[in-house]
Amino acid sequence: MSLFTAGQEIYQLIEELYPICRSITGDGFRQSLGIMGKHIPLDVHEVPSGTGVLDWTVPREWNIREAYIKNSAGEKIVDFKNSNLHILNYSVPVNGKFRLDELKEHLFSLPDYKDWIPYRTSYYKENWGFCVTHNLLESLADDEYEVVIDSSLENGHLTYAEYLVPGETDDEFLISCHCCHPSLFNDNLSGMGLAIQLAKTLGQRKPRYTYRFLFIPGTIGSITWLAHNRETVSKIKHGLVVACVGDRGKLHYKKSRHGDREIDRAALHVLSNAGQEYGIIDFFPYGYDERQYSSPGFDLAVGCLSRTPHGKFPQYHTSADNLDFISAECLGDSYEKYLQIIDVIEGNKVYRNTHPYGEPQLGRRGLYAAFGGRKDSNAWEMAMLWILNYSDGQHSLLDIAEQSAISFTLIRECAEVLVQHELLVEILM
Ligand code: ZN
């Protein structure tokens, strides 16, 4: 499938998911998993409210049917039906009349971006509120307002889903994405769509690693999963958190906590060989769920690949994170880089040169001629020499690619040819 088509497919899926009011719990989250589950078979888990998870407790489940503010003339001046960002996510039910000064304590706006609606949540402190444009806030007359929030905050469940692509080994590659935001495209619908596309692609392969996809609410979801999967955690060798992958900014890779793990090196190699501008960010204990996977007790090698990172675009957590802010082309480009990083990790094996005393005679084996017709025949020759020299059982193909400054793709292809000619054997680590 072409990257353009992949980008288009991601775009179509997230357009379908866009209108749903998601939160960290509730039917919006379930409904979204239902749509995503049409593409890959998801294993859906329900964890009861009140369950202790590490140092946290699974919260009560929140659902919302309608919410509005009416002025004294009976006109709806704010309506959840027009945008689910209007409701402070996790608002408790309200039905009452409020003076303007009382109402204003529950209104949130962005004075710097007067036509945008902010996205706000109050998961762990009981509150209610509406997010509105600053223009609307400024236009409100001294009046009595009727406020209706038909929501429920009750014991129920936290929902999350997994999808496992079995590999040749039980060692795992974790792909994690939060799915708890309502109508916001880059954060986090783009990540949900890209993860589904990756899952579909890997589901058709027989990979070396086992791939575990997690579709979870942010923070509490990764904490819940970690609490319930203490044994699986030790199998995770590499991981990526998918978020903000649809905007037109350059790609940014946030390193894992140690910064020098195989996933970090694979991501750096792909980005530095892509011929595009990119940014590298050292680990810091904020951002998305990588901060839970990288807490010192778990200390997993999980990085995060985004375009413009978390919080670094003004549209972040506002109604301006809409369909215009992302593009199918950028989604396709991000998807390509994720696949390339996975390909590096998949192909990063260690070999032993079967003829280590002197250089094996390549001409006699037709190995010079084999690449003679190629435009990059010089690079192939150099790649062969690098691989043969450094395949001493101590250096992986990624080590060789880094040291030789030859792309991993070429090194890997070349190694496969040398294996066919019995000049290399794989060392099982
Ligand atoms: Zn967010």
Tab-separated table of N, CA and C in Angstrom, residues 147-280:
chain	number	residue	atom	x	y	z
A	147	VAL	N	-28.547	26.602	33.533
A	147	VAL	CA	-27.481	25.655	33.183
A	147	VAL	C	-28.007	24.228	33.352
A	148	VAL	N	-27.868	23.442	32.301
A	148	VAL	CA	-28.234	22.028	32.384
A	148	VAL	C	-27.036	21.183	31.948
A	149	ILE	N	-26.602	20.300	32.827
A	149	ILE	CA	-25.602	19.294	32.439
A	149	ILE	C	-26.208	17.944	32.804
A	150	ASP	N	-26.595	17.210	31.777
A	150	ASP	CA	-27.188	15.894	32.003
A	150	ASP	C	-26.076	14.852	31.859
A	151	SER	N	-25.310	14.718	32.944
A	151	SER	CA	-24.183	13.770	32.931
A	151	SER	C	-24.351	12.800	34.093
A	152	SER	N	-23.528	11.789	34.120
A	152	SER	CA	-23.514	10.917	35.298
A	152	SER	C	-22.071	10.585	35.638
A	153	LEU	N	-21.806	10.524	36.925
A	153	LEU	CA	-20.480	10.165	37.424
A	153	LEU	C	-20.732	9.107	38.494
A	154	GLU	N	-20.639	7.839	38.071
A	154	GLU	CA	-21.077	6.739	38.927
A	154	GLU	C	-20.090	5.581	38.860
A	155	ASN	N	-20.227	4.667	39.803
A	155	ASN	CA	-19.394	3.468	39.727
A	155	ASN	C	-19.675	2.742	38.418
A	156	GLY	N	-18.642	2.375	37.741
A	156	GLY	CA	-18.774	1.697	36.450
A	156	GLY	C	-17.442	1.059	36.141
A	157	HIS	N	-16.882	1.375	34.982
A	157	HIS	CA	-15.622	0.740	34.574
A	157	HIS	C	-14.702	1.714	33.854
A	158	LEU	N	-13.440	1.365	33.859
A	158	LEU	CA	-12.462	1.974	32.955
A	158	LEU	C	-12.263	0.951	31.837
A	159	THR	N	-12.323	1.422	30.609
A	159	THR	CA	-12.241	0.525	29.460
A	159	THR	C	-10.908	0.749	28.744
A	160	TYR	N	-10.274	-0.340	28.344
A	160	TYR	CA	-9.120	-0.202	27.461
A	160	TYR	C	-9.044	-1.418	26.555
A	161	ALA	N	-8.222	-1.349	25.532
A	161	ALA	CA	-8.146	-2.476	24.597
A	161	ALA	C	-6.702	-2.797	24.258
A	162	GLU	N	-6.492	-4.067	23.912
A	162	GLU	CA	-5.173	-4.544	23.481
A	162	GLU	C	-5.319	-5.277	22.162
A	163	TYR	N	-4.242	-5.283	21.423
A	163	TYR	CA	-4.188	-6.117	20.223
A	163	TYR	C	-2.774	-6.687	20.166
A	164	LEU	N	-2.668	-7.997	20.061
A	164	LEU	CA	-1.363	-8.641	20.088
A	164	LEU	C	-1.068	-9.284	18.743
A	165	VAL	N	0.081	-8.938	18.171
A	165	VAL	CA	0.535	-9.613	16.944
A	165	VAL	C	1.655	-10.552	17.368
A	166	PRO	N	1.403	-11.862	17.374
A	166	PRO	CA	2.434	-12.778	17.859
A	166	PRO	C	3.657	-12.802	16.947
A	167	GLY	N	4.830	-12.851	17.533
A	167	GLY	CA	6.068	-12.879	16.764
A	167	GLY	C	6.786	-14.202	16.944
A	168	GLU	N	7.998	-14.282	16.378
A	168	GLU	CA	8.806	-15.502	16.545
A	168	GLU	C	9.262	-15.650	17.990
A	169	THR	N	9.420	-14.520	18.691
A	169	THR	CA	9.845	-14.599	20.095
A	169	THR	C	8.774	-13.959	20.971
A	170	ASP	N	8.857	-14.245	22.277
A	170	ASP	CA	7.926	-13.644	23.232
A	170	ASP	C	8.368	-12.233	23.612
A	171	ASP	N	9.570	-11.854	23.218
A	171	ASP	CA	10.017	-10.494	23.508
A	171	ASP	C	9.084	-9.528	22.789
A	172	GLU	N	8.731	-8.449	23.492
A	172	GLU	CA	7.672	-7.596	22.954
A	172	GLU	C	8.118	-6.195	22.562
A	173	PHE	N	7.382	-5.667	21.599
A	173	PHE	CA	7.491	-4.274	21.174
A	173	PHE	C	6.138	-3.661	21.510
A	174	LEU	N	6.153	-2.648	22.362
A	174	LEU	CA	4.916	-2.010	22.818
A	174	LEU	C	4.611	-0.769	21.974
A	175	ILE	N	3.375	-0.699	21.479
A	175	ILE	CA	2.912	0.529	20.805
A	175	ILE	C	1.722	1.011	21.620
A	176	SER	N	1.862	2.177	22.233
A	176	SER	CA	0.831	2.647	23.153
A	176	SER	C	0.253	3.957	22.675
A	177	CYS	N	-1.060	4.086	22.777
A	177	CYS	CA	-1.660	5.346	22.361
A	177	CYS	C	-2.860	5.667	23.232
A	178	HIS	N	-2.921	6.922	23.672
A	178	HIS	CA	-4.064	7.326	24.505
A	178	HIS	C	-5.249	7.668	23.607
A	179	CYS	N	-6.441	7.341	24.065
A	179	CYS	CA	-7.654	7.464	23.227
A	179	CYS	C	-8.737	8.235	23.967
A	180	CYS	N	-8.343	9.102	24.903
A	180	CYS	CA	-9.321	9.668	25.841
A	180	CYS	C	-9.770	11.079	25.508
A	181	HIS	N	-9.265	11.645	24.400
A	181	HIS	CA	-9.630	13.034	24.099
A	181	HIS	C	-10.869	13.075	23.216
A	182	PRO	N	-11.716	14.077	23.410
A	182	PRO	CA	-12.907	14.191	22.540
A	182	PRO	C	-12.520	14.687	21.147
A	183	SER	N	-13.231	15.635	20.589
A	183	SER	CA	-13.005	16.042	19.195
A	183	SER	C	-11.737	16.873	19.016
A	184	LEU	N	-10.602	16.213	19.008
A	184	LEU	CA	-9.311	16.864	18.775
A	184	LEU	C	-8.546	15.964	17.812
A	185	PHE	N	-8.037	16.541	16.739
A	185	PHE	CA	-7.472	15.699	15.690
A	185	PHE	C	-6.031	15.270	15.928
A	186	ASN	N	-5.149	16.244	16.190
A	186	ASN	CA	-3.740	15.847	16.271
A	186	ASN	C	-3.479	15.095	17.578
A	187	ASP	N	-3.916	15.685	18.674
A	187	ASP	CA	-3.854	15.043	19.980
A	187	ASP	C	-5.294	14.709	20.356
A	188	ASN	N	-5.808	13.445	20.242
A	188	ASN	CA	-4.971	12.303	19.995
A	188	ASN	C	-5.505	11.397	18.893
A	189	LEU	N	-6.484	11.908	18.103
A	189	LEU	CA	-7.049	11.038	17.058
A	189	LEU	C	-5.989	10.575	16.070
A	190	SER	N	-5.022	11.434	15.747
A	190	SER	CA	-3.992	11.046	14.771
A	190	SER	C	-3.239	9.810	15.254
A	191	GLY	N	-2.950	9.769	16.547
A	191	GLY	CA	-2.230	8.629	17.122
A	191	GLY	C	-3.065	7.353	17.069
A	192	MET	N	-4.362	7.504	17.363
A	192	MET	CA	-5.251	6.328	17.333
A	192	MET	C	-5.299	5.753	15.921
A	193	GLY	N	-5.438	6.635	14.941
A	193	GLY	CA	-5.524	6.188	13.547
A	193	GLY	C	-4.227	5.561	13.075
A	194	LEU	N	-3.101	6.185	13.430
A	194	LEU	CA	-1.811	5.643	12.987
A	194	LEU	C	-1.548	4.276	13.628
A	195	ALA	N	-1.887	4.157	14.908
A	195	ALA	CA	-1.663	2.873	15.597
A	195	ALA	C	-2.518	1.765	14.966
A	196	ILE	N	-3.753	2.098	14.585
A	196	ILE	CA	-4.609	1.087	13.940
A	196	ILE	C	-3.999	0.666	12.599
A	197	GLN	N	-3.513	1.636	11.850
A	197	GLN	CA	-2.920	1.322	10.539
A	197	GLN	C	-1.683	0.427	10.699
A	198	LEU	N	-0.854	0.763	11.693
A	198	LEU	CA	0.341	-0.059	11.968
A	198	LEU	C	-0.067	-1.470	12.374
A	199	ALA	N	-1.095	-1.552	13.203
A	199	ALA	CA	-1.557	-2.861	13.681
A	199	ALA	C	-2.052	-3.711	12.510
A	200	LYS	N	-2.781	-3.055	11.580
A	200	LYS	CA	-3.269	-3.790	10.404
A	200	LYS	C	-2.097	-4.326	9.586
A	201	THR	N	-1.076	-3.482	9.398
A	201	THR	CA	0.084	-3.879	8.591
A	201	THR	C	0.855	-5.009	9.269
A	202	LEU	N	1.153	-4.834	10.559
A	202	LEU	CA	1.946	-5.847	11.256
A	202	LEU	C	1.162	-7.143	11.436
A	203	GLY	N	-0.161	-7.026	11.534
A	203	GLY	CA	-1.023	-8.202	11.673
A	203	GLY	C	-0.935	-9.124	10.463
A	204	GLN	N	-0.512	-8.566	9.324
A	204	GLN	CA	-0.383	-9.399	8.115
A	204	GLN	C	1.019	-9.976	7.968
A	205	ARG	N	1.929	-9.601	8.888
A	205	ARG	CA	3.299	-10.108	8.814
A	205	ARG	C	3.493	-11.192	9.872
A	206	LYS	N	4.657	-11.857	9.747
A	206	LYS	CA	5.042	-12.756	10.844
A	206	LYS	C	6.317	-12.143	11.407
A	207	PRO	N	6.157	-11.187	12.332
A	207	PRO	CA	7.347	-10.456	12.787
A	207	PRO	C	8.218	-11.276	13.734
A	208	ARG	N	9.414	-10.752	13.958
A	208	ARG	CA	10.336	-11.395	14.898
A	208	ARG	C	9.869	-11.121	16.335
A	209	TYR	N	9.567	-9.856	16.637
A	209	TYR	CA	9.064	-9.511	17.967
A	209	TYR	C	7.544	-9.678	18.022
A	210	THR	N	7.036	-9.857	19.221
A	210	THR	CA	5.591	-9.823	19.445
A	210	THR	C	5.208	-8.359	19.658
A	211	TYR	N	4.194	-7.903	18.925
A	211	TYR	CA	3.771	-6.501	19.015
A	211	TYR	C	2.521	-6.394	19.865
A	212	ARG	N	2.596	-5.559	20.889
A	212	ARG	CA	1.447	-5.334	21.759
A	212	ARG	C	0.972	-3.895	21.576
A	213	PHE	N	-0.240	-3.753	21.075
A	213	PHE	CA	-0.842	-2.429	20.912
A	213	PHE	C	-1.765	-2.169	22.099
A	214	LEU	N	-1.613	-0.995	22.712
A	214	LEU	CA	-2.479	-0.603	23.825
A	214	LEU	C	-3.267	0.636	23.431
A	215	PHE	N	-4.579	0.543	23.561
A	215	PHE	CA	-5.466	1.687	23.328
A	215	PHE	C	-6.109	2.016	24.671
A	216	ILE	N	-5.583	3.060	25.302
A	216	ILE	CA	-5.878	3.286	26.723
A	216	ILE	C	-6.205	4.754	26.986
A	217	PRO	N	-6.908	5.035	28.086
A	217	PRO	CA	-6.996	6.435	28.491
A	217	PRO	C	-5.640	6.901	29.035
A	218	GLY	N	-5.293	8.152	28.807
A	218	GLY	CA	-3.989	8.679	29.230
A	218	GLY	C	-3.792	8.550	30.733
A	219	THR	N	-2.598	8.339	31.156
A	219	THR	CA	-2.142	8.229	32.549
A	219	THR	C	-2.816	7.071	33.297
A	220	ILE	N	-4.108	7.209	33.615
A	220	ILE	CA	-4.755	6.158	34.422
A	220	ILE	C	-4.804	4.837	33.641
A	221	GLY	N	-4.841	4.922	32.309
A	221	GLY	CA	-4.892	3.703	31.493
A	221	GLY	C	-3.562	2.962	31.516
A	222	SER	N	-2.462	3.690	31.353
A	222	SER	CA	-1.159	3.005	31.378
A	222	SER	C	-0.865	2.496	32.788
A	223	ILE	N	-1.287	3.262	33.801
A	223	ILE	CA	-1.080	2.821	35.183
A	223	ILE	C	-1.886	1.550	35.454
A	224	THR	N	-3.125	1.520	34.962
A	224	THR	CA	-3.975	0.330	35.142
A	224	THR	C	-3.350	-0.867	34.430
A	225	TRP	N	-2.907	-0.646	33.188
A	225	TRP	CA	-2.317	-1.761	32.434
A	225	TRP	C	-1.043	-2.274	33.129
A	226	LEU	N	-0.190	-1.345	33.550
A	226	LEU	CA	1.059	-1.747	34.220
A	226	LEU	C	0.757	-2.519	35.510
A	227	ALA	N	-0.259	-2.057	36.243
A	227	ALA	CA	-0.608	-2.718	37.513
A	227	ALA	C	-1.062	-4.158	37.277
A	228	HIS	N	-1.767	-4.386	36.160
A	228	HIS	CA	-2.345	-5.706	35.909
A	228	HIS	C	-1.458	-6.611	35.060
A	229	ASN	N	-0.304	-6.116	34.654
A	229	ASN	CA	0.533	-6.906	33.736
A	229	ASN	C	1.992	-6.920	34.175
A	230	ARG	N	2.185	-7.095	35.478
A	230	ARG	CA	3.557	-7.030	36.000
A	230	ARG	C	4.473	-8.049	35.328
A	231	GLU	N	3.928	-9.226	34.960
A	231	GLU	CA	4.784	-10.261	34.337
A	231	GLU	C	5.106	-9.915	32.900
A	232	THR	N	4.121	-9.375	32.187
A	232	THR	CA	4.329	-9.034	30.775
A	232	THR	C	5.355	-7.919	30.637
A	233	VAL	N	5.371	-7.021	31.607
A	233	VAL	CA	6.251	-5.852	31.528
A	233	VAL	C	7.696	-6.262	31.249
A	234	SER	N	8.115	-7.374	31.877
A	234	SER	CA	9.524	-7.766	31.717
A	234	SER	C	9.832	-8.249	30.295
A	235	LYS	N	8.779	-8.550	29.506
A	235	LYS	CA	9.021	-8.996	28.125
A	235	LYS	C	9.199	-7.819	27.172
A	236	ILE	N	8.845	-6.614	27.631
A	236	ILE	CA	8.883	-5.460	26.711
A	236	ILE	C	10.327	-4.989	26.531
A	237	LYS	N	10.807	-5.109	25.304
A	237	LYS	CA	12.191	-4.737	25.015
A	237	LYS	C	12.271	-3.356	24.371
A	238	HIS	N	11.213	-2.990	23.647
A	238	HIS	CA	11.191	-1.711	22.930
A	238	HIS	C	9.767	-1.180	22.990
A	239	GLY	N	9.645	0.140	22.873
A	239	GLY	CA	8.287	0.675	22.833
A	239	GLY	C	8.246	2.072	22.268
A	240	LEU	N	7.083	2.413	21.727
A	240	LEU	CA	6.852	3.767	21.222
A	240	LEU	C	5.462	4.224	21.657
A	241	VAL	N	5.394	5.466	22.087
A	241	VAL	CA	4.109	6.098	22.373
A	241	VAL	C	3.759	6.953	21.161
A	242	VAL	N	2.553	6.725	20.631
A	242	VAL	CA	2.126	7.409	19.403
A	242	VAL	C	1.225	8.578	19.771
A	243	ALA	N	1.603	9.784	19.362
A	243	ALA	CA	0.750	10.960	19.625
A	243	ALA	C	1.164	12.100	18.709
A	244	CYS	N	0.228	12.947	18.373
A	244	CYS	CA	0.493	14.167	17.585
A	244	CYS	C	1.283	13.842	16.312
A	245	VAL	N	0.707	13.007	15.459
A	245	VAL	CA	1.434	12.553	14.275
A	245	VAL	C	0.823	13.049	12.963
A	246	GLY	N	-0.104	14.020	13.046
A	246	GLY	CA	-0.784	14.433	11.816
A	246	GLY	C	-0.527	15.855	11.358
A	247	ASP	N	0.106	16.692	12.188
A	247	ASP	CA	0.279	18.109	11.819
A	247	ASP	C	1.423	18.254	10.824
A	248	ARG	N	1.588	19.471	10.308
A	248	ARG	CA	2.554	19.686	9.225
A	248	ARG	C	3.968	20.012	9.728
A	249	GLY	N	4.175	19.980	11.028
A	249	GLY	CA	5.500	20.263	11.582
A	249	GLY	C	6.464	19.110	11.335
A	250	LYS	N	7.754	19.354	11.631
A	250	LYS	CA	8.743	18.292	11.438
A	250	LYS	C	8.604	17.233	12.540
A	251	LEU	N	9.171	16.054	12.276
A	251	LEU	CA	9.095	14.963	13.250
A	251	LEU	C	10.036	15.235	14.426
A	252	HIS	N	9.606	14.814	15.600
A	252	HIS	CA	10.417	14.914	16.816
A	252	HIS	C	10.410	13.561	17.515
A	253	TYR	N	11.583	13.127	17.907
A	253	TYR	CA	11.658	11.892	18.686
A	253	TYR	C	12.095	12.228	20.107
A	254	LYS	N	11.274	11.812	21.052
A	254	LYS	CA	11.636	11.971	22.469
A	254	LYS	C	12.244	10.659	22.942
A	255	LYS	N	13.487	10.741	23.397
A	255	LYS	CA	14.233	9.534	23.763
A	255	LYS	C	13.653	8.848	24.996
A	256	SER	N	13.996	7.564	25.120
A	256	SER	CA	13.640	6.819	26.327
A	256	SER	C	14.474	7.368	27.491
A	257	ARG	N	14.162	6.924	28.669
A	257	ARG	CA	14.789	7.461	29.880
A	257	ARG	C	16.320	7.367	29.841
A	258	HIS	N	16.840	6.262	29.320
A	258	HIS	CA	18.301	6.117	29.279
A	258	HIS	C	18.899	6.793	28.050
A	259	GLY	N	18.096	6.940	27.021
A	259	GLY	CA	18.520	7.710	25.844
A	259	GLY	C	19.389	6.965	24.854
A	260	ASP	N	19.871	5.764	25.225
A	260	ASP	CA	20.807	5.059	24.328
A	260	ASP	C	20.344	3.649	24.040
A	261	ARG	N	19.028	3.402	24.217
A	261	ARG	CA	18.511	2.062	23.991
A	261	ARG	C	18.365	1.813	22.487
A	262	GLU	N	18.140	0.551	22.144
A	262	GLU	CA	18.031	0.185	20.731
A	262	GLU	C	16.938	1.005	20.027
A	263	ILE	N	15.830	1.224	20.726
A	263	ILE	CA	14.736	2.005	20.119
A	263	ILE	C	15.204	3.437	19.822
A	264	ASP	N	16.001	4.003	20.721
A	264	ASP	CA	16.504	5.367	20.512
A	264	ASP	C	17.430	5.404	19.300
A	265	ARG	N	18.289	4.410	19.209
A	265	ARG	CA	19.254	4.372	18.106
A	265	ARG	C	18.539	4.127	16.784
A	266	ALA	N	17.503	3.263	16.814
A	266	ALA	CA	16.747	2.983	15.588
A	266	ALA	C	16.025	4.256	15.124
A	267	ALA	N	15.403	4.955	16.064
A	267	ALA	CA	14.661	6.176	15.706
A	267	ALA	C	15.614	7.240	15.160
A	268	LEU	N	16.749	7.407	15.819
A	268	LEU	CA	17.738	8.388	15.369
A	268	LEU	C	18.261	8.047	13.980
A	269	HIS	N	18.495	6.767	13.769
A	269	HIS	CA	19.013	6.335	12.473
A	269	HIS	C	18.003	6.643	11.362
A	270	VAL	N	16.739	6.310	11.608
A	270	VAL	CA	15.700	6.545	10.591
A	270	VAL	C	15.559	8.039	10.316
A	271	LEU	N	15.468	8.837	11.368
A	271	LEU	CA	15.260	10.276	11.162
A	271	LEU	C	16.469	10.923	10.497
A	272	SER	N	17.659	10.506	10.883
A	272	SER	CA	18.843	11.171	10.325
A	272	SER	C	19.109	10.731	8.885
A	273	ASN	N	18.499	9.618	8.446
A	273	ASN	CA	18.685	9.169	7.067
A	273	ASN	C	17.513	9.543	6.159
A	274	ALA	N	16.518	10.249	6.720
A	274	ALA	CA	15.301	10.491	5.943
A	274	ALA	C	15.418	11.687	5.008
A	275	GLY	N	16.457	12.505	5.199
A	275	GLY	CA	16.596	13.682	4.347
A	275	GLY	C	15.565	14.759	4.645
A	276	GLN	N	14.996	14.738	5.842
A	276	GLN	CA	14.040	15.761	6.254
A	276	GLN	C	14.548	16.362	7.564
A	277	GLU	N	14.094	17.572	7.849
A	277	GLU	CA	14.455	18.156	9.150
A	277	GLU	C	13.765	17.360	10.252
A	278	TYR	N	14.418	17.272	11.397
A	278	TYR	CA	13.793	16.566	12.523
A	278	TYR	C	14.359	17.128	13.819
A	279	GLY	N	13.733	16.787	14.914
A	279	GLY	CA	14.217	17.225	16.229
A	279	GLY	C	14.349	16.037	17.162
A	280	ILE	N	15.303	16.134	18.089
A	280	ILE	CA	15.493	15.084	19.099
A	280	ILE	C	15.312	15.734	20.466
